């Protein structure tokens, strides 16, 4: 099993540009999450989803949007990139009754 | 809101030394607790988890953690560390049955000197 797959692994954006970070999982997990990791700050939850068609804001949602049209995919959209969004982004998933989260490899995003 | 505190941001040890990383959580109800490890350049991997039952939890690579409810603590231990244990360690909590993701501590950067 591939688990949780994120693309791209690295990206440099200019201020004001937009992009979509892709995330897909093949474990049939209902719960999916997007986190950002900043140095010395741990991981902060951006958005999460409890199933297809259902999304909700996490701790730091400003500047981001998500959608969940299928169980497998949970893309994260940055509409107007800002330097404050320079970070490493992790997608994760967990099963309905389990609480362990499985993480993707991460996307390192730099906004200049 | 839940919060997780990790006591040490940077720890340097010699090989074969014993390790204990502190973690305290704030949630007073039923809680699930986790320790994740992030090796340089890699994603987070689960070391161990506590849901219920025996408060002493054993994980991979010789790690263990003890859940002490009265102290709201879930400290990570390893009797003898190796150079390959150099990594970032994150403690995380989740309210039992909750869907809103894990709350992470800020992490502890562990360096093992050969």
mmCIF file of C-alpha atoms in Angstrom:
data_model
loop_
_atom_site.group_PDB
_atom_site.id
_atom_site.type_symbol
_atom_site.label_atom_id
_atom_site.label_comp_id
_atom_site.label_asym_id
_atom_site.label_seq_id
_atom_site.Cartn_x
_atom_site.Cartn_y
_atom_site.Cartn_z
ATOM 1 C CA UNK A 1 0.000 0.000 0.000
ATOM 2 C CA UNK A 2 1.156 3.490 -0.815
ATOM 3 C CA UNK A 3 -0.524 5.005 2.252
ATOM 4 C CA UNK A 4 -0.746 8.800 2.051
ATOM 5 C CA UNK A 5 0.790 10.399 -1.032
ATOM 6 C CA UNK A 6 1.468 14.107 -1.391
ATOM 7 C CA UNK A 7 2.556 16.067 -4.430
ATOM 8 C CA UNK A 8 4.625 18.053 -5.098
ATOM 9 C CA UNK A 9 7.491 17.517 -2.663
ATOM 10 C CA UNK A 10 8.954 20.965 -3.196
ATOM 11 C CA UNK A 11 7.577 24.188 -4.633
ATOM 12 C CA UNK A 12 8.619 27.818 -4.844
ATOM 13 C CA UNK A 13 5.832 30.341 -5.342
ATOM 14 C CA UNK A 14 5.861 34.058 -5.916
ATOM 15 C CA UNK A 15 3.729 36.283 -3.722
ATOM 16 C CA UNK A 16 0.175 36.358 -5.023
ATOM 17 C CA UNK A 17 0.387 33.134 -7.004
ATOM 18 C CA UNK A 18 -1.939 30.244 -6.341
ATOM 19 C CA UNK A 19 -1.400 26.511 -6.171
ATOM 20 C CA UNK A 20 -2.962 23.271 -5.047
ATOM 21 C CA UNK A 21 -1.217 20.739 -2.863
ATOM 22 C CA UNK A 22 -2.467 17.275 -3.696
ATOM 23 C CA UNK A 23 -3.098 14.530 -1.165
ATOM 24 C CA UNK A 24 -4.468 11.062 -1.768
ATOM 25 C CA UNK A 25 -4.764 8.010 0.463
ATOM 26 C CA UNK A 26 -5.514 4.408 -0.423
ATOM 27 C CA UNK A 27 -6.490 3.133 3.026
ATOM 28 C CA UNK A 28 -10.193 4.034 2.727
ATOM 29 C CA UNK A 29 -9.865 6.363 5.730
ATOM 30 C CA UNK A 30 -12.741 8.704 6.387
ATOM 31 C CA UNK A 31 -10.735 11.310 8.292
ATOM 32 C CA UNK A 32 -8.168 13.446 6.524
ATOM 33 C CA UNK A 33 -6.130 16.397 7.745
ATOM 34 C CA UNK A 34 -3.797 19.118 6.591
ATOM 35 C CA UNK A 35 -1.080 20.365 8.924
ATOM 36 C CA UNK A 36 1.660 22.914 8.558
ATOM 37 C CA UNK A 37 4.960 22.550 10.348
ATOM 38 C CA UNK A 38 7.035 25.603 11.193
ATOM 39 C CA UNK A 39 10.434 25.368 12.896
ATOM 40 C CA UNK A 40 10.129 25.143 16.672
ATOM 41 C CA UNK A 41 6.344 25.281 16.508
ATOM 42 C CA UNK A 42 5.259 21.694 16.050
ATOM 43 C CA UNK A 43 2.352 20.978 13.727
ATOM 44 C CA UNK A 44 -0.722 23.146 13.410
ATOM 45 C CA UNK A 45 -3.998 21.879 11.973
ATOM 46 C CA UNK A 46 -5.192 23.839 8.936
ATOM 47 C CA UNK A 47 -8.316 21.951 7.828
ATOM 48 C CA UNK A 48 -9.789 18.531 8.342
ATOM 49 C CA UNK A 49 -12.488 16.349 6.833
ATOM 50 C CA UNK A 50 -14.558 13.575 8.373
ATOM 51 C CA UNK A 51 -15.751 12.219 5.048
ATOM 52 C CA UNK A 52 -16.467 13.035 1.441
ATOM 53 C CA UNK A 53 -18.291 16.346 1.143
ATOM 54 C CA UNK A 54 -17.548 17.430 4.724
ATOM 55 C CA UNK A 55 -14.738 19.777 5.704
ATOM 56 C CA UNK A 56 -14.040 22.010 8.683
ATOM 57 C CA UNK A 57 -11.514 24.572 9.818
ATOM 58 C CA UNK A 58 -8.665 23.746 12.109
ATOM 59 C CA UNK A 59 -6.465 26.050 14.130
ATOM 60 C CA UNK A 60 -4.893 28.055 11.264
ATOM 61 C CA UNK A 61 -7.252 28.044 8.230
ATOM 62 C CA UNK A 62 -6.767 31.610 6.961
ATOM 63 C CA UNK A 63 -5.414 31.782 3.420
ATOM 64 C CA UNK A 64 -6.319 28.186 2.591
ATOM 65 C CA UNK A 65 -9.234 26.258 1.151
ATOM 66 C CA UNK A 66 -9.973 22.555 0.872
ATOM 67 C CA UNK A 67 -12.413 20.238 -0.812
ATOM 68 C CA UNK A 68 -13.266 16.581 -0.351
ATOM 69 C CA UNK A 69 -15.136 15.239 -3.342
ATOM 70 C CA UNK A 70 -13.961 11.665 -2.836
ATOM 71 C CA UNK A 71 -12.824 9.565 0.116
ATOM 72 C CA UNK A 72 -9.338 9.286 -1.357
ATOM 73 C CA UNK A 73 -8.476 12.897 -2.186
ATOM 74 C CA UNK A 74 -8.131 15.981 -0.024
ATOM 75 C CA UNK A 75 -6.430 18.848 -1.921
ATOM 76 C CA UNK A 76 -5.316 22.044 -0.193
ATOM 77 C CA UNK A 77 -5.616 25.288 -2.143
ATOM 78 C CA UNK A 78 -3.592 28.471 -1.625
ATOM 79 C CA UNK A 79 -5.267 31.301 -3.526
ATOM 80 C CA UNK A 80 -2.944 34.260 -2.904
ATOM 81 C CA UNK A 81 0.369 33.010 -1.618
ATOM 82 C CA UNK A 82 2.044 35.063 1.109
ATOM 83 C CA UNK A 83 5.507 34.729 2.697
ATOM 84 C CA UNK A 84 3.805 33.690 5.947
ATOM 85 C CA UNK A 85 2.720 30.509 4.172
ATOM 86 C CA UNK A 86 6.296 29.361 3.748
ATOM 87 C CA UNK A 87 6.230 26.081 5.616
ATOM 88 C CA UNK A 88 6.245 22.316 5.344
ATOM 89 C CA UNK A 89 2.778 20.919 4.758
ATOM 90 C CA UNK A 90 1.719 17.455 5.822
ATOM 91 C CA UNK A 91 -1.403 15.594 4.855
ATOM 92 C CA UNK A 92 -2.623 12.813 7.136
ATOM 93 C CA UNK A 93 -5.471 10.355 7.388
ATOM 94 C CA UNK A 94 -7.036 8.120 10.002
ATOM 95 C CA UNK A 95 -9.765 5.526 10.081
ATOM 96 C CA UNK A 96 -13.233 6.173 11.428
ATOM 97 C CA UNK A 97 -12.742 4.351 14.727
ATOM 98 C CA UNK A 98 -9.005 4.460 15.091
ATOM 99 C CA UNK A 99 -7.171 7.552 16.191
ATOM 100 C CA UNK A 100 -3.697 6.946 14.807
ATOM 101 C CA UNK A 101 -2.882 9.314 11.958
ATOM 102 C CA UNK A 102 -0.787 8.258 8.975
ATOM 103 C CA UNK A 103 1.254 11.031 7.411
ATOM 104 C CA UNK A 104 2.405 11.788 3.914
ATOM 105 C CA UNK A 105 5.983 12.718 3.034
ATOM 106 C CA UNK A 106 5.323 16.433 3.179
ATOM 107 C CA UNK A 107 5.489 19.383 0.771
ATOM 108 C CA UNK A 108 8.106 22.047 1.374
ATOM 109 C CA UNK A 109 6.679 25.349 0.136
ATOM 110 C CA UNK A 110 8.602 28.595 -0.131
ATOM 111 C CA UNK A 111 6.851 31.855 -0.985
ATOM 112 C CA UNK A 112 9.142 34.628 -2.202
ATOM 113 C CA UNK B 1 -8.916 23.808 23.676
ATOM 114 C CA UNK B 2 -6.388 21.080 24.158
ATOM 115 C CA UNK B 3 -2.710 21.801 24.502
ATOM 116 C CA UNK B 4 0.403 19.664 24.707
ATOM 117 C CA UNK B 5 3.627 20.770 26.364
ATOM 118 C CA UNK B 6 6.991 19.201 25.764
ATOM 119 C CA UNK B 7 9.499 20.166 28.394
ATOM 120 C CA UNK B 8 12.725 20.028 26.431
ATOM 121 C CA UNK B 9 13.208 21.585 23.016
ATOM 122 C CA UNK B 10 16.732 20.287 22.539
ATOM 123 C CA UNK B 11 18.359 17.272 24.154
ATOM 124 C CA UNK B 12 21.890 16.023 23.544
ATOM 125 C CA UNK B 13 22.925 12.604 24.815
ATOM 126 C CA UNK B 14 25.746 10.159 24.308
ATOM 127 C CA UNK B 15 25.122 6.697 22.910
ATOM 128 C CA UNK B 16 23.956 4.177 25.526
ATOM 129 C CA UNK B 17 22.585 6.909 27.778
ATOM 130 C CA UNK B 18 19.026 6.634 29.047
ATOM 131 C CA UNK B 19 16.372 8.919 27.626
ATOM 132 C CA UNK B 20 13.266 10.488 29.072
ATOM 133 C CA UNK B 21 11.316 13.149 27.184
ATOM 134 C CA UNK B 22 8.566 14.909 29.071
ATOM 135 C CA UNK B 23 5.056 15.514 27.774
ATOM 136 C CA UNK B 24 2.034 17.016 29.509
ATOM 137 C CA UNK B 25 -1.425 17.410 28.036
ATOM 138 C CA UNK B 26 -4.265 19.622 29.122
ATOM 139 C CA UNK B 27 -7.465 17.785 28.191
ATOM 140 C CA UNK B 28 -9.353 16.481 31.220
ATOM 141 C CA UNK B 29 -11.631 13.956 29.556
ATOM 142 C CA UNK B 30 -10.951 10.724 27.736
ATOM 143 C CA UNK B 31 -7.790 11.201 25.755
ATOM 144 C CA UNK B 32 -5.693 9.328 23.242
ATOM 145 C CA UNK B 33 -1.953 10.010 23.399
ATOM 146 C CA UNK B 34 0.788 9.516 20.862
ATOM 147 C CA UNK B 35 4.484 9.880 20.317
ATOM 148 C CA UNK B 36 5.642 10.473 16.762
ATOM 149 C CA UNK B 37 9.208 10.573 15.470
ATOM 150 C CA UNK B 38 10.490 12.524 12.482
ATOM 151 C CA UNK B 39 13.896 11.496 11.179
ATOM 152 C CA UNK B 40 15.803 14.139 9.206
ATOM 153 C CA UNK B 41 14.077 14.815 5.902
ATOM 154 C CA UNK B 42 11.309 12.309 6.517
ATOM 155 C CA UNK B 43 7.645 12.361 7.461
ATOM 156 C CA UNK B 44 6.231 11.645 10.872
ATOM 157 C CA UNK B 45 6.074 8.030 11.979
ATOM 158 C CA UNK B 46 4.184 6.650 14.933
ATOM 159 C CA UNK B 47 6.370 5.403 17.801
ATOM 160 C CA UNK B 48 3.606 4.366 20.172
ATOM 161 C CA UNK B 49 0.102 5.236 21.290
ATOM 162 C CA UNK B 50 -2.129 5.000 24.338
ATOM 163 C CA UNK B 51 -5.874 4.531 24.117
ATOM 164 C CA UNK B 52 -6.798 2.691 27.319
ATOM 165 C CA UNK B 53 -5.708 -0.167 29.569
ATOM 166 C CA UNK B 54 -2.142 -0.718 30.703
ATOM 167 C CA UNK B 55 -0.640 2.740 31.251
ATOM 168 C CA UNK B 56 2.817 1.501 30.273
ATOM 169 C CA UNK B 57 2.902 1.377 26.514
ATOM 170 C CA UNK B 58 5.640 -0.225 24.480
ATOM 171 C CA UNK B 59 6.409 0.972 20.991
ATOM 172 C CA UNK B 60 8.836 0.358 18.204
ATOM 173 C CA UNK B 61 12.630 0.531 18.437
ATOM 174 C CA UNK B 62 12.709 -0.050 22.192
ATOM 175 C CA UNK B 63 10.718 3.034 23.144
ATOM 176 C CA UNK B 64 8.066 3.060 25.840
ATOM 177 C CA UNK B 65 5.852 5.641 27.486
ATOM 178 C CA UNK B 66 3.902 5.808 30.706
ATOM 179 C CA UNK B 67 0.494 7.419 30.993
ATOM 180 C CA UNK B 68 0.030 9.012 34.421
ATOM 181 C CA UNK B 69 -3.492 10.397 34.518
ATOM 182 C CA UNK B 70 -3.052 12.229 37.838
ATOM 183 C CA UNK B 71 -0.128 14.169 36.390
ATOM 184 C CA UNK B 72 -1.572 14.603 32.870
ATOM 185 C CA UNK B 73 1.719 13.198 31.640
ATOM 186 C CA UNK B 74 2.861 10.806 28.934
ATOM 187 C CA UNK B 75 6.656 10.727 29.094
ATOM 188 C CA UNK B 76 8.707 8.859 26.506
ATOM 189 C CA UNK B 77 11.579 6.641 27.649
ATOM 190 C CA UNK B 78 14.304 4.480 26.224
ATOM 191 C CA UNK B 79 16.884 2.723 28.412
ATOM 192 C CA UNK B 80 19.799 2.983 25.980
ATOM 193 C CA UNK B 81 19.794 5.324 22.987
ATOM 194 C CA UNK B 82 21.600 4.828 19.705
ATOM 195 C CA UNK B 83 23.038 7.277 17.214
ATOM 196 C CA UNK B 84 20.170 6.386 14.860
ATOM 197 C CA UNK B 85 17.678 7.790 17.386
ATOM 198 C CA UNK B 86 18.726 11.302 16.379
ATOM 199 C CA UNK B 87 15.435 12.867 15.300
ATOM 200 C CA UNK B 88 12.603 15.206 16.244
ATOM 201 C CA UNK B 89 10.075 13.746 18.674
ATOM 202 C CA UNK B 90 6.510 14.969 18.940
ATOM 203 C CA UNK B 91 3.962 14.238 21.618
ATOM 204 C CA UNK B 92 0.331 14.548 20.532
ATOM 205 C CA UNK B 93 -3.101 14.206 22.049
ATOM 206 C CA UNK B 94 -6.597 13.729 20.775
ATOM 207 C CA UNK B 95 -9.863 13.754 22.671
ATOM 208 C CA UNK B 96 -11.275 10.238 22.749
ATOM 209 C CA UNK B 97 -13.415 9.650 19.676
ATOM 210 C CA UNK B 98 -12.731 13.124 18.391
ATOM 211 C CA UNK B 99 -12.496 13.823 14.680
ATOM 212 C CA UNK B 100 -10.756 17.155 14.814
ATOM 213 C CA UNK B 101 -7.190 15.986 14.464
ATOM 214 C CA UNK B 102 -4.256 15.698 16.800
ATOM 215 C CA UNK B 103 -2.892 18.471 18.972
ATOM 216 C CA UNK B 104 0.882 18.428 18.812
ATOM 217 C CA UNK B 105 3.547 19.643 21.156
ATOM 218 C CA UNK B 106 6.337 21.826 19.761
ATOM 219 C CA UNK B 107 8.696 18.900 19.506
ATOM 220 C CA UNK B 108 12.004 17.868 21.053
ATOM 221 C CA UNK B 109 15.093 17.768 18.894
ATOM 222 C CA UNK B 110 17.191 14.846 20.109
ATOM 223 C CA UNK B 111 20.836 14.557 19.106
ATOM 224 C CA UNK B 112 22.768 11.419 19.973
ATOM 225 C CA UNK B 113 26.523 11.777 19.935
ATOM 226 C CA UNK B 114 28.556 8.687 19.007
#
